Amino acid sequence: MAMSGRIAPSQANPAQPGASLRLRRLANHLGLFLVLLVLWETGSRLGWLDPLFYPRPSAILRSFWLVYFENANIWWHLYVSLGLVLAGFTAGSILGVGLGAVVGLNPLVRRYLQPYVIVLEATPRIAVAPLLIAALGFGAQSKIAIIMLVCFFAPFINTLSGVMNVPAEKLELFRSLRATKWQTLRKLVLPDAVPVIMAGERLALTAALSGVLVAEFIQRDQGIGSLILVYTRNLNMASAFACIFTLTIIGFGIFKGMELLDRWIAFWKHQDGRERVSAARARAHAEEA
Amino acid sequence: MTAAQADAEPRRAAPTVVAGDAIVKTFANGSVTALDRASFDIPKGAFVSLVGPSGCGKSTLLRLIAGLIAPSQGAAIVHGREVTGPRPDIAMMFQKATLLEWRTSLENVLLPTELSGTVTKADRARALDLLNLVGLKDFAFAFPAQLSGGMQQRVALARLLQTGADILLLDEPFGALDEFTREHLNLELLRIVGEFGATTIFVTHNINEAIFLSDQVFVMTPRPGKIAKIVDINLPRPRTLAMQLTPEFNALAEDVRATLGAL
Amino acid sequence: MAEHDLPQRSTPRSYWALSVLPHLVLFGALMALWEGLSIINVIDSIMVPRPSEIVSAIWRLYVTERIIYPHFVVTFTEAVTGFAIGATIAVVLAVASSLSDVFQRYVSPYAIVLNVTPGIALTPIIIAWFGYGMGSKIALAAVICFFPIYVNALTGLLQTDEDREDLFRSLGGTKVQVFFKLRVPSSLPMVFAGMKIGLTTALIGAVVAEFAQATEGVGVLMGRFSFQLQMAASIATLLSMTAIGLLLFYAMEFLDNRIVFWGRENRMARVSRARAKAWQRIMHK
C-alpha cells in the first residue's frame, strides 16, 4: 500500500480471478438462477405451487411488460413515491446532520439530550406513522413527515459520533497551531467526520424507501406502496412482484449511487480516489507554475 | 544557568530562550503530581532531550512549554515571556504524524500558514522547498495513505518547519517507526534543525537516542515526575552513528542509566 | 471541543444530585412548558396532547382498563419469534458461507438482492401468504431481520487473524478446532452487534405488518387510536413499543455482556475471580 501513487503503477490484485474464470463464474451464476426459475415455473405448472399466491416467473415477466408498457401505470406511482423520498430524505438528513453537529460539539446539550436519544433509538420510528398521519392529515405532508422521521436518525447519530471521535492528537495539533474554533470545525472536525456521515446518509436513503412504503400502505391513495397493496388485494400477485422487483432495482441503484457519491466525496478513503485527486492536483500545480 | 554549563562550550554562552521556573503540574484535584518543581534553562540553538520511563512527566513538561496545558504552579518562560497558551514562536510535533488524510503532503505542510492567514505563492514555494528538504520532493501531491510511516513523519517535520517557529517541541516523533528508519530520520533531523538554528526539545524513552541527538539530556524520574539530573553531552558535532561505539558515549549512557536506576 | 473529563470519584448521593436530578428538573420543566403552552392554546391540544392527558391515558391503558397487555404480549411474541427464526437462518447461512467459498459465492447475490429490496415492501404479499394472524407478522419480522445478522455474523467469522490461525496449525489443531476455538469466539462481538440491530428490525417488521392488517398487537391499537384521533392514547401505545424495544435491546445487551465478557473490563474482572475460585476448589479436592 505504502508509496503507491506515482512510483508503482497500481497492480491488479493477485487475488482477483482472471477474466476467463470470472466469465465462467458469471455463467454458473446465471445457470443456477435459470435452473431455479425453471424449477419454480414447472413446479407451478405441475400444480405444486398455487399460481394464485405464488406467481410464475413467466407471469411476473408478463406483468413487467404490463405495468411498464401496456398499461404503463407504474410510472406515475414511481414518480410520486420517489419525489416524496427525495423531499423527505433531503429535509430529514439535513436536519439530522445539522443537529448531530450541534449536539456533538456541545457537551452540555449532549448530556441532556442523551436519555431522549436512547428512548428514540429503542422506539421503532416507523411506528409513529399513524400518529403523524392523524396529526397532519392525509396527503403529501404527512408522508414527507414520516420519511423525514425515518431519515433523521442515522445521519444524526453518525454525525454526532463522527464529530465527537476526532482523534485527540489532531485536535491538539490544531490547538498548538492556534486555530480558531471555526477553523477547527471547518478544516478538521467536519472533513474528519465526512466518511461516517456518508455512511449515515446511505442508511437514511434506504430507510426513506421503507418510510414511503409504510406511509402509502396506511394512506392507500397513490404511490408504489399503495400499488403493491392494491395488486395484492386483487390477488394479482405477479404485478405485485413486478413492483417489488422494481424496488429491488431502485434499492440497488441507491446502493451503487451512494457508493459512487462516497468515492467522490470521501475520495481519500479509496485508493483510486486518492490516485485520481493526487494526479489532478499535481496537474493543476504544474499548470499554475 | 549553572557555572558548569557556562564554561563548557562557546554555544553555551548563548542567551536562554526556554526556561522553567519551578513548574508544578498536578492532576485530579491535586492528588496526582505529574511534574514536581521543574527548573531549567535552555540556551538558544540547543538540542535538549527529555528522557525517562512512562509516567515521568516528560510529555507533560513538553505540553506545558507548548502552552497546551497550564501549570499548577510556576511557569514556563519562552523568549522572556511566560507561556500562557499556544504561541507562533513555539511549534510541536507528535508521535503520530497527525496528517489530515484528505490533504496532499503539500496541503498538509501549508496548514499552519493557512490557519494564520492566507496562503501566498511564496508560501507554496517555501512549502515545496521544505518537502524537498525532507526528501519528499516527488511526493508533494501524494495523500498520507499513499505514504509510508516514515514518509508521513517527514511531512509532519516539514509542516513543523513551515510554522516558522524557532522553538521546536518533538514528542517521540519517530517512536512508532522501525529502528533503521528512526536512525536515519534522527540524522536528518539533526541536519535540518542545525540548518535552521532552532532550539529543540525532544522527548524519548530511548537513552542512546537522547544522548546521540542532544547537547543536554534531562533525565526524568516518575512518581512524582521530576528532572532528576541534567547531563551535558559534550560529544563533538556533527554527530555520526559511529560515535555510539565510543567509550565517552558509553560513559554518558551509563550516567543516565544510573540516574534512572537509582529510584 | 470537549475537555478531557478526569474520572472523579463521587458518592452515590452526589451522583444522584449531580447527574440524575438535573435531567429530571429539565424534563419536568419541558413538560410544564408544554402543558402551559397547551393550556393557553399556543399548542393545539387535540393534535398534540398535553403531558397530563398522556399520563392519564397511560394510567387508563396500563392500570385501570389494562387493555394494552394482551396486545403487548402479541407484538412481543411476534417480534421475538420472528427474530429467532430469522437469526437462526442467518447464522446457519453465515456459518456455511464462512466454511465454503463456493457456497458463499452462490448465496451472496441473493443476499444482496434481499438487502437492497426494502423488506417492508413484502408486507402485503406476506399477509396474503400467511394470513391475518400472527404468522404473517412473524414472517415479516424474520425476513427483515435476516440480513443485518447474516452480514455481521459472516464478517465476524471471516475476519481471520493469520497469526493466530498459524499458531493453531503449528499446534496441530484441526479445522474443526480452529472453527470452534478460534473463529466462533472471535466472531461473537460482531454476531451480537448484528443481533442487536436485528432485534430492532424484527420489532419494526411486526409492527408494520400489524398496521397493514391484523386484529391484535400494539400496532393495531395504535392505528385504531390514531384514526379515532385519540392522540394521547396513541402516544401511550407508542411508549409501549419503546418499552418492548428497550426490553429486547437490554436482554440482548445482557447476553452480550455475559458471553463476550472479555470485551468489558468489569465483567472480565468478575469472570477472572470466579475462575480463580473454581480452580482453588479443584485443587483442594
JSON list of C-alpha atoms in Angstrom, two decimals, chain B residues 36-170:
[
{"chain": "B", "resi": 36, "resn": "ASP", "atom": "CA", "xyz": [7.33, 18.41, 40.52]},
{"chain": "B", "resi": 37, "resn": "ARG", "atom": "CA", "xyz": [9.22, 21.74, 40.53]},
{"chain": "B", "resi": 38, "resn": "ALA", "atom": "CA", "xyz": [10.96, 21.53, 37.17]},
{"chain": "B", "resi": 39, "resn": "SER", "atom": "CA", "xyz": [13.56, 24.27, 36.76]},
{"chain": "B", "resi": 40, "resn": "PHE", "atom": "CA", "xyz": [15.94, 24.60, 33.82]},
{"chain": "B", "resi": 41, "resn": "ASP", "atom": "CA", "xyz": [17.48, 27.00, 31.30]},
{"chain": "B", "resi": 42, "resn": "ILE", "atom": "CA", "xyz": [17.85, 26.09, 27.65]},
{"chain": "B", "resi": 43, "resn": "PRO", "atom": "CA", "xyz": [20.17, 28.28, 25.53]},
{"chain": "B", "resi": 44, "resn": "LYS", "atom": "CA", "xyz": [19.37, 29.38, 22.02]},
{"chain": "B", "resi": 45, "resn": "GLY", "atom": "CA", "xyz": [20.05, 26.73, 19.39]},
{"chain": "B", "resi": 46, "resn": "ALA", "atom": "CA", "xyz": [20.47, 23.90, 21.88]},
{"chain": "B", "resi": 47, "resn": "PHE", "atom": "CA", "xyz": [19.11, 20.40, 21.37]},
{"chain": "B", "resi": 48, "resn": "VAL", "atom": "CA", "xyz": [17.68, 19.05, 24.62]},
{"chain": "B", "resi": 49, "resn": "SER", "atom": "CA", "xyz": [16.21, 15.60, 25.19]},
{"chain": "B", "resi": 50, "resn": "LEU", "atom": "CA", "xyz": [13.79, 14.66, 27.94]},
{"chain": "B", "resi": 51, "resn": "VAL", "atom": "CA", "xyz": [14.34, 11.00, 28.74]},
{"chain": "B", "resi": 52, "resn": "GLY", "atom": "CA", "xyz": [12.69, 8.72, 31.25]},
{"chain": "B", "resi": 53, "resn": "PRO", "atom": "CA", "xyz": [10.19, 5.90, 31.73]},
{"chain": "B", "resi": 54, "resn": "SER", "atom": "CA", "xyz": [6.46, 6.37, 31.14]},
{"chain": "B", "resi": 55, "resn": "GLY", "atom": "CA", "xyz": [4.78, 8.48, 33.81]},
{"chain": "B", "resi": 56, "resn": "CYS", "atom": "CA", "xyz": [7.86, 10.62, 34.47]},
{"chain": "B", "resi": 57, "resn": "GLY", "atom": "CA", "xyz": [6.14, 13.74, 33.20]},
{"chain": "B", "resi": 58, "resn": "LYS", "atom": "CA", "xyz": [8.21, 14.30, 30.07]},
{"chain": "B", "resi": 59, "resn": "SER", "atom": "CA", "xyz": [5.21, 14.69, 27.80]},
{"chain": "B", "resi": 60, "resn": "THR", "atom": "CA", "xyz": [3.52, 16.85, 30.42]},
{"chain": "B", "resi": 61, "resn": "LEU", "atom": "CA", "xyz": [6.55, 19.12, 30.53]},
{"chain": "B", "resi": 62, "resn": "LEU", "atom": "CA", "xyz": [6.59, 19.39, 26.75]},
{"chain": "B", "resi": 63, "resn": "ARG", "atom": "CA", "xyz": [2.90, 20.31, 26.65]},
{"chain": "B", "resi": 64, "resn": "LEU", "atom": "CA", "xyz": [3.42, 22.89, 29.37]},
{"chain": "B", "resi": 65, "resn": "ILE", "atom": "CA", "xyz": [6.13, 24.55, 27.29]},
{"chain": "B", "resi": 66, "resn": "ALA", "atom": "CA", "xyz": [3.88, 24.34, 24.24]},
{"chain": "B", "resi": 67, "resn": "GLY", "atom": "CA", "xyz": [1.13, 26.13, 26.16]},
{"chain": "B", "resi": 68, "resn": "LEU", "atom": "CA", "xyz": [-1.28, 23.26, 25.55]},
{"chain": "B", "resi": 69, "resn": "ILE", "atom": "CA", "xyz": [-1.80, 22.81, 29.28]},
{"chain": "B", "resi": 70, "resn": "ALA", "atom": "CA", "xyz": [-1.39, 25.31, 32.11]},
{"chain": "B", "resi": 71, "resn": "PRO", "atom": "CA", "xyz": [0.94, 24.74, 35.05]},
{"chain": "B", "resi": 72, "resn": "SER", "atom": "CA", "xyz": [-0.48, 24.42, 38.56]},
{"chain": "B", "resi": 73, "resn": "GLN", "atom": "CA", "xyz": [2.41, 26.46, 39.93]},
{"chain": "B", "resi": 74, "resn": "GLY", "atom": "CA", "xyz": [5.49, 28.11, 38.45]},
{"chain": "B", "resi": 75, "resn": "ALA", "atom": "CA", "xyz": [5.85, 28.99, 34.80]},
{"chain": "B", "resi": 76, "resn": "ALA", "atom": "CA", "xyz": [7.48, 28.13, 31.52]},
{"chain": "B", "resi": 77, "resn": "ILE", "atom": "CA", "xyz": [9.23, 31.13, 30.03]},
{"chain": "B", "resi": 78, "resn": "VAL", "atom": "CA", "xyz": [10.00, 31.34, 26.33]},
{"chain": "B", "resi": 79, "resn": "HIS", "atom": "CA", "xyz": [11.82, 34.33, 24.84]},
{"chain": "B", "resi": 80, "resn": "GLY", "atom": "CA", "xyz": [11.47, 36.07, 28.17]},
{"chain": "B", "resi": 81, "resn": "ARG", "atom": "CA", "xyz": [7.69, 35.86, 28.23]},
{"chain": "B", "resi": 82, "resn": "GLU", "atom": "CA", "xyz": [5.61, 33.49, 30.31]},
{"chain": "B", "resi": 83, "resn": "VAL", "atom": "CA", "xyz": [3.82, 30.85, 28.23]},
{"chain": "B", "resi": 84, "resn": "THR", "atom": "CA", "xyz": [0.08, 31.25, 28.70]},
{"chain": "B", "resi": 85, "resn": "GLY", "atom": "CA", "xyz": [-1.15, 29.41, 25.59]},
{"chain": "B", "resi": 86, "resn": "PRO", "atom": "CA", "xyz": [-0.03, 28.21, 22.18]},
{"chain": "B", "resi": 87, "resn": "ARG", "atom": "CA", "xyz": [2.25, 30.76, 20.50]},
{"chain": "B", "resi": 88, "resn": "PRO", "atom": "CA", "xyz": [3.58, 31.36, 17.00]},
{"chain": "B", "resi": 89, "resn": "ASP", "atom": "CA", "xyz": [7.22, 31.07, 18.10]},
{"chain": "B", "resi": 90, "resn": "ILE", "atom": "CA", "xyz": [6.65, 27.56, 19.50]},
{"chain": "B", "resi": 91, "resn": "ALA", "atom": "CA", "xyz": [5.65, 24.55, 17.38]},
{"chain": "B", "resi": 92, "resn": "MET", "atom": "CA", "xyz": [5.07, 20.95, 18.23]},
{"chain": "B", "resi": 93, "resn": "MET", "atom": "CA", "xyz": [5.32, 17.61, 16.50]},
{"chain": "B", "resi": 94, "resn": "PHE", "atom": "CA", "xyz": [3.62, 14.47, 17.79]},
{"chain": "B", "resi": 95, "resn": "GLN", "atom": "CA", "xyz": [4.29, 10.75, 17.90]},
{"chain": "B", "resi": 96, "resn": "LYS", "atom": "CA", "xyz": [1.54, 10.23, 15.36]},
{"chain": "B", "resi": 97, "resn": "ALA", "atom": "CA", "xyz": [2.08, 12.13, 12.14]},
{"chain": "B", "resi": 98, "resn": "THR", "atom": "CA", "xyz": [-1.34, 13.80, 12.64]},
{"chain": "B", "resi": 99, "resn": "LEU", "atom": "CA", "xyz": [-1.63, 14.50, 8.93]},
{"chain": "B", "resi": 100, "resn": "LEU", "atom": "CA", "xyz": [-5.07, 15.27, 7.55]},
{"chain": "B", "resi": 101, "resn": "GLU", "atom": "CA", "xyz": [-5.91, 12.32, 5.28]},
{"chain": "B", "resi": 102, "resn": "TRP", "atom": "CA", "xyz": [-7.89, 14.46, 2.84]},
{"chain": "B", "resi": 103, "resn": "ARG", "atom": "CA", "xyz": [-4.95, 16.75, 2.09]},
{"chain": "B", "resi": 104, "resn": "THR", "atom": "CA", "xyz": [-1.89, 16.14, -0.06]},
{"chain": "B", "resi": 105, "resn": "SER", "atom": "CA", "xyz": [1.57, 16.45, 1.51]},
{"chain": "B", "resi": 106, "resn": "LEU", "atom": "CA", "xyz": [1.85, 19.99, 0.19]},
{"chain": "B", "resi": 107, "resn": "GLU", "atom": "CA", "xyz": [-1.54, 20.99, 1.57]},
{"chain": "B", "resi": 108, "resn": "ASN", "atom": "CA", "xyz": [-0.65, 19.43, 4.92]},
{"chain": "B", "resi": 109, "resn": "VAL", "atom": "CA", "xyz": [2.58, 21.41, 5.07]},
{"chain": "B", "resi": 110, "resn": "LEU", "atom": "CA", "xyz": [0.66, 24.57, 4.24]},
{"chain": "B", "resi": 111, "resn": "LEU", "atom": "CA", "xyz": [-1.84, 24.04, 7.07]},
{"chain": "B", "resi": 112, "resn": "PRO", "atom": "CA", "xyz": [-0.05, 26.28, 9.61]},
{"chain": "B", "resi": 113, "resn": "THR", "atom": "CA", "xyz": [0.13, 29.11, 7.08]},
{"chain": "B", "resi": 114, "resn": "GLU", "atom": "CA", "xyz": [-3.49, 28.64, 6.17]},
{"chain": "B", "resi": 115, "resn": "LEU", "atom": "CA", "xyz": [-4.59, 28.79, 9.79]},
{"chain": "B", "resi": 116, "resn": "SER", "atom": "CA", "xyz": [-2.75, 32.04, 10.43]},
{"chain": "B", "resi": 117, "resn": "GLY", "atom": "CA", "xyz": [-3.75, 33.87, 7.27]},
{"chain": "B", "resi": 118, "resn": "THR", "atom": "CA", "xyz": [-3.92, 33.50, 3.52]},
{"chain": "B", "resi": 119, "resn": "VAL", "atom": "CA", "xyz": [-1.54, 31.35, 1.53]},
{"chain": "B", "resi": 120, "resn": "THR", "atom": "CA", "xyz": [0.61, 33.25, -0.96]},
{"chain": "B", "resi": 121, "resn": "LYS", "atom": "CA", "xyz": [2.62, 31.94, -3.84]},
{"chain": "B", "resi": 122, "resn": "ALA", "atom": "CA", "xyz": [5.76, 32.44, -1.76]},
{"chain": "B", "resi": 123, "resn": "ASP", "atom": "CA", "xyz": [4.28, 30.22, 0.97]},
{"chain": "B", "resi": 124, "resn": "ARG", "atom": "CA", "xyz": [3.67, 27.48, -1.54]},
{"chain": "B", "resi": 125, "resn": "ALA", "atom": "CA", "xyz": [7.22, 27.78, -2.83]},
{"chain": "B", "resi": 126, "resn": "ARG", "atom": "CA", "xyz": [8.55, 27.59, 0.70]},
{"chain": "B", "resi": 127, "resn": "ALA", "atom": "CA", "xyz": [6.43, 24.53, 1.49]},
{"chain": "B", "resi": 128, "resn": "LEU", "atom": "CA", "xyz": [7.75, 22.81, -1.63]},
{"chain": "B", "resi": 129, "resn": "ASP", "atom": "CA", "xyz": [11.30, 23.70, -0.57]},
{"chain": "B", "resi": 130, "resn": "LEU", "atom": "CA", "xyz": [10.66, 22.17, 2.83]},
{"chain": "B", "resi": 131, "resn": "LEU", "atom": "CA", "xyz": [9.28, 18.98, 1.27]},
{"chain": "B", "resi": 132, "resn": "ASN", "atom": "CA", "xyz": [12.43, 18.95, -0.81]},
{"chain": "B", "resi": 133, "resn": "LEU", "atom": "CA", "xyz": [14.49, 19.40, 2.35]},
{"chain": "B", "resi": 134, "resn": "VAL", "atom": "CA", "xyz": [12.89, 16.37, 4.00]},
{"chain": "B", "resi": 135, "resn": "GLY", "atom": "CA", "xyz": [13.40, 14.35, 0.81]},
{"chain": "B", "resi": 136, "resn": "LEU", "atom": "CA", "xyz": [9.80, 14.24, -0.38]},
{"chain": "B", "resi": 137, "resn": "LYS", "atom": "CA", "xyz": [10.05, 16.39, -3.49]},
{"chain": "B", "resi": 138, "resn": "ASP", "atom": "CA", "xyz": [8.32, 13.71, -5.57]},
{"chain": "B", "resi": 139, "resn": "PHE", "atom": "CA", "xyz": [5.51, 13.19, -3.10]},
{"chain": "B", "resi": 140, "resn": "ALA", "atom": "CA", "xyz": [4.15, 16.72, -2.80]},
{"chain": "B", "resi": 141, "resn": "PHE", "atom": "CA", "xyz": [0.80, 15.67, -4.24]},
{"chain": "B", "resi": 142, "resn": "ALA", "atom": "CA", "xyz": [0.52, 12.26, -2.62]},
{"chain": "B", "resi": 143, "resn": "PHE", "atom": "CA", "xyz": [-2.07, 11.71, 0.11]},
{"chain": "B", "resi": 144, "resn": "PRO", "atom": "CA", "xyz": [-0.98, 10.45, 3.54]},
{"chain": "B", "resi": 145, "resn": "ALA", "atom": "CA", "xyz": [-2.44, 6.98, 2.89]},
{"chain": "B", "resi": 146, "resn": "GLN", "atom": "CA", "xyz": [-0.08, 6.70, -0.08]},
{"chain": "B", "resi": 147, "resn": "LEU", "atom": "CA", "xyz": [2.98, 7.29, 2.14]},
{"chain": "B", "resi": 148, "resn": "SER", "atom": "CA", "xyz": [4.88, 5.00, 4.49]},
{"chain": "B", "resi": 149, "resn": "GLY", "atom": "CA", "xyz": [5.03, 5.78, 8.20]},
{"chain": "B", "resi": 150, "resn": "GLY", "atom": "CA", "xyz": [8.49, 7.31, 7.88]},
{"chain": "B", "resi": 151, "resn": "MET", "atom": "CA", "xyz": [7.42, 9.49, 4.97]},
{"chain": "B", "resi": 152, "resn": "GLN", "atom": "CA", "xyz": [4.40, 10.68, 6.91]},
{"chain": "B", "resi": 153, "resn": "GLN", "atom": "CA", "xyz": [6.65, 11.81, 9.73]},
{"chain": "B", "resi": 154, "resn": "ARG", "atom": "CA", "xyz": [8.81, 13.65, 7.20]},
{"chain": "B", "resi": 155, "resn": "VAL", "atom": "CA", "xyz": [5.72, 15.54, 6.04]},
{"chain": "B", "resi": 156, "resn": "ALA", "atom": "CA", "xyz": [4.95, 16.32, 9.69]},
{"chain": "B", "resi": 157, "resn": "LEU", "atom": "CA", "xyz": [8.51, 17.59, 10.09]},
{"chain": "B", "resi": 158, "resn": "ALA", "atom": "CA", "xyz": [8.16, 19.83, 7.06]},
{"chain": "B", "resi": 159, "resn": "ARG", "atom": "CA", "xyz": [4.88, 21.14, 8.50]},
{"chain": "B", "resi": 160, "resn": "LEU", "atom": "CA", "xyz": [6.67, 21.82, 11.79]},
{"chain": "B", "resi": 161, "resn": "LEU", "atom": "CA", "xyz": [9.28, 23.91, 9.98]},
{"chain": "B", "resi": 162, "resn": "GLN", "atom": "CA", "xyz": [6.62, 25.69, 7.91]},
{"chain": "B", "resi": 163, "resn": "THR", "atom": "CA", "xyz": [5.30, 27.29, 11.10]},
{"chain": "B", "resi": 164, "resn": "GLY", "atom": "CA", "xyz": [8.46, 29.41, 11.20]},
{"chain": "B", "resi": 165, "resn": "ALA", "atom": "CA", "xyz": [8.74, 28.81, 14.95]},
{"chain": "B", "resi": 166, "resn": "ASP", "atom": "CA", "xyz": [12.25, 28.77, 16.41]},
{"chain": "B", "resi": 167, "resn": "ILE", "atom": "CA", "xyz": [11.33, 26.61, 19.38]},
{"chain": "B", "resi": 168, "resn": "LEU", "atom": "CA", "xyz": [10.59, 23.08, 18.20]},
{"chain": "B", "resi": 169, "resn": "LEU", "atom": "CA", "xyz": [8.99, 20.59, 20.56]},
{"chain": "B", "resi": 170, "resn": "LEU", "atom": "CA", "xyz": [9.03, 16.95, 19.45]}
]
